[in-house]
XYZ file of C-alpha atoms in Angstrom:
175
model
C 64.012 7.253 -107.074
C 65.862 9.047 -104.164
C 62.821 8.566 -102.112
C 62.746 5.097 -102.765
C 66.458 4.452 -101.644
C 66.234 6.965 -98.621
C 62.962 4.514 -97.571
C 64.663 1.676 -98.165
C 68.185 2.373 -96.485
C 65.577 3.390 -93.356
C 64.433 0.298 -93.618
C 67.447 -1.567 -93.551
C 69.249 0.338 -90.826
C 66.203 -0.109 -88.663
C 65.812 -3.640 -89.033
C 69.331 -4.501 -88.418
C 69.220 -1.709 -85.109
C 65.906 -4.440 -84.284
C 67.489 -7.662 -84.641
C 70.571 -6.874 -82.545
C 68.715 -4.736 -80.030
C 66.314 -8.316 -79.865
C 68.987 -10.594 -79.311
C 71.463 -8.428 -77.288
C 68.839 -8.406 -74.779
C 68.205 -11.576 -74.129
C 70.042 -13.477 -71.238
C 68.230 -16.386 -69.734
C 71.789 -18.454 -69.569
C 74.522 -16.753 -67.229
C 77.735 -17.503 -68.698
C 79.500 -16.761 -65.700
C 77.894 -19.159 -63.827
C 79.592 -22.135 -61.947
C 77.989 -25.129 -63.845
C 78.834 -27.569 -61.769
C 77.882 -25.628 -58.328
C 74.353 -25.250 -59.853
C 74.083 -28.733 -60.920
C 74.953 -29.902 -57.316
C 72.831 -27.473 -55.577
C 69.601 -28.156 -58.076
C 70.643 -32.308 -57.527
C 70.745 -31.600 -53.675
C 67.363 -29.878 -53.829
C 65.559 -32.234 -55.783
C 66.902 -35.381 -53.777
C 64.940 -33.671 -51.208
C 61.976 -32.768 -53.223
C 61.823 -36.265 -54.496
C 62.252 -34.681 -57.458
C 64.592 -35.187 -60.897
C 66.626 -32.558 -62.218
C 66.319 -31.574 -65.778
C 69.334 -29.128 -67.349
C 68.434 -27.230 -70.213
C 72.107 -26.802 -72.154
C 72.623 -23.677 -74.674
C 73.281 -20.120 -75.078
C 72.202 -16.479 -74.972
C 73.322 -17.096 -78.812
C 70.860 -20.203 -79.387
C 67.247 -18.977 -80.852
C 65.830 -22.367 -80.254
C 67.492 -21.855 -76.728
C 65.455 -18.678 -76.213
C 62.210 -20.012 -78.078
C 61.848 -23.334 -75.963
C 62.534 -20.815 -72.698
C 59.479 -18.988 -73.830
C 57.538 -21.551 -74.910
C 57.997 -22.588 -71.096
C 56.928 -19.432 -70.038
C 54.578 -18.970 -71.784
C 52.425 -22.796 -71.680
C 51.264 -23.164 -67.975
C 50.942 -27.099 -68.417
C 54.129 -26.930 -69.916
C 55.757 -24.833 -67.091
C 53.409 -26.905 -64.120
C 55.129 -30.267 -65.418
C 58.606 -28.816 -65.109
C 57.771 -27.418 -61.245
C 55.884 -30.169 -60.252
C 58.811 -32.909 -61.335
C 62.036 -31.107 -61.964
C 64.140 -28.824 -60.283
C 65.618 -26.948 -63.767
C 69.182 -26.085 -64.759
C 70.281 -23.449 -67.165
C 73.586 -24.832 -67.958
C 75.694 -21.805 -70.506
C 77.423 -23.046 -73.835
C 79.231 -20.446 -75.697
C 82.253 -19.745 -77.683
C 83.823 -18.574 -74.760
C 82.631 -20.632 -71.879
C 82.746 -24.149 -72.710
C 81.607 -25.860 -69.622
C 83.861 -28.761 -70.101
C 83.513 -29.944 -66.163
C 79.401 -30.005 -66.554
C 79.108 -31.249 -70.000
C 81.420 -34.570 -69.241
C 79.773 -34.787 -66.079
C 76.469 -34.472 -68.227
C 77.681 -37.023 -70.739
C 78.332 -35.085 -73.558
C 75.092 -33.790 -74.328
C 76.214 -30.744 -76.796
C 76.914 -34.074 -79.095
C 72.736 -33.353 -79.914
C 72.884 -29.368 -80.832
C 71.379 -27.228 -79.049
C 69.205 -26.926 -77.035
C 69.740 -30.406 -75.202
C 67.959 -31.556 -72.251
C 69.392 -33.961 -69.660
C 67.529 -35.612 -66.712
C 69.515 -36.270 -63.674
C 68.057 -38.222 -60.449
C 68.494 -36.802 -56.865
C 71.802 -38.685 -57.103
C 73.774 -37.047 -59.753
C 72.884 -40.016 -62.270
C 72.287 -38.963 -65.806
C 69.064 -40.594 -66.712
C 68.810 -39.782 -70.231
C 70.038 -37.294 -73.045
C 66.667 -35.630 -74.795
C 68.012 -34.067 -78.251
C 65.644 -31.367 -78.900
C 65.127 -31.901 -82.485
C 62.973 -34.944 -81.468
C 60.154 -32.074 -79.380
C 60.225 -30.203 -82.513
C 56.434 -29.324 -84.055
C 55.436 -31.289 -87.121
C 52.726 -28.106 -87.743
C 52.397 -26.694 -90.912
C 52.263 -23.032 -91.492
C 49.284 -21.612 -93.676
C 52.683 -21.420 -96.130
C 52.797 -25.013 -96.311
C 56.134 -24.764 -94.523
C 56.855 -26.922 -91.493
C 56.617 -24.374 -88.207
C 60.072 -23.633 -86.092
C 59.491 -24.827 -83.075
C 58.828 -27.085 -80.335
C 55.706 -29.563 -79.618
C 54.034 -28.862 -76.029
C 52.595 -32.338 -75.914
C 56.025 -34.107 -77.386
C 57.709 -32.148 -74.676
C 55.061 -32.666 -71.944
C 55.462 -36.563 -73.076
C 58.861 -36.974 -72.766
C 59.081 -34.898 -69.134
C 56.094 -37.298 -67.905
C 58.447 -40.551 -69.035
C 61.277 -39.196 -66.626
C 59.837 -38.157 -63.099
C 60.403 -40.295 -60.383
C 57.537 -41.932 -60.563
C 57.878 -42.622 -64.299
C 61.029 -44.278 -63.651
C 60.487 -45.754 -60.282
C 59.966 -49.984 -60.887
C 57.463 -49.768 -57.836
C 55.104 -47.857 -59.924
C 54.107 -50.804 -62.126
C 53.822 -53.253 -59.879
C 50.367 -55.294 -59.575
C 48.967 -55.404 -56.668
């Protein structure tokens, strides 16, 4: 029986030394970082570009923050879209950093959870609010459980309906 305990208190202490190890170590959002700076330099660089900006809003603290950031990294028609249209935008929420300037300036989009997407033009403009639960997967797990996580061709979609050209009224003109 002592065995059994000893294994299992092992067990436990490693899993929890795991888990915070896993998401102490993650830090894609800087939460020191001037929100609104960023959002004028990325809106500067894509009005060159001819490019939109798209601002990812979360936390270090968000899983579904992290998991759509590797998702991203890791789906190379995912991450092409985003390059090819967007100039991206980490923008930090936290308990401690707020970001009150940039999320007014952003509309409010923490209103949706996190994460929250918002497409700006190479004005400033917000174009549109994207809560994330709408990218989520409908896939079903072989435990007949619905799968965490987000849709690459939902969020492909919904990128494609914002680029400039998307939203440009020239582009559906008959010629």
């Amino acid at each position: 029986m002592k065995k059994i305990t000893s294994f299992f208190a092992v067990l436990l202490i490693c899993t929890v030394a795991f888990a915070q190890e896993k998401t102490e170590g993650v830090h894609i959002y800087n939460p020191e970082a001037n929100a609104m700076a960023d959002l004028k330099e990325a809106t500067q660089k894509a009005a060159k570009a001819n490019k939109h900006v798209l601002v990812q809003v979360g936390g270090n603290w968000c899983t579904w923050c992290i998991a759509f950031h590797n998702l991203v990294n890791n789906t190379p028609s995912l991450k092409q879209t985003i390059n090819d249209n967007y100039e991206f935008v980490l923008v930090n929420w936290d308990k401690d950093h707020h970001n009150d300037e940039a999320m007014k300036y952003l509309g409010y989009p923490n209103r949706f959870g996190y994460p929250v997407f918002v497409v700006l033009d190479g004005k400033g403009k917000v174009l549109h609010i994207e809560n994330s639960a709408y990218l989520e997967t409908d896939e079903v797990g072989a435990n007949g459980k619905k799968q965490v996580g987000h849709d690459v061709k939902k969020t492909i979609s919904f990128l494609k309906g914002w680029t400039v050209t998307a939203v440009n009224p020239e582009t559906y003109k008959t010629k």
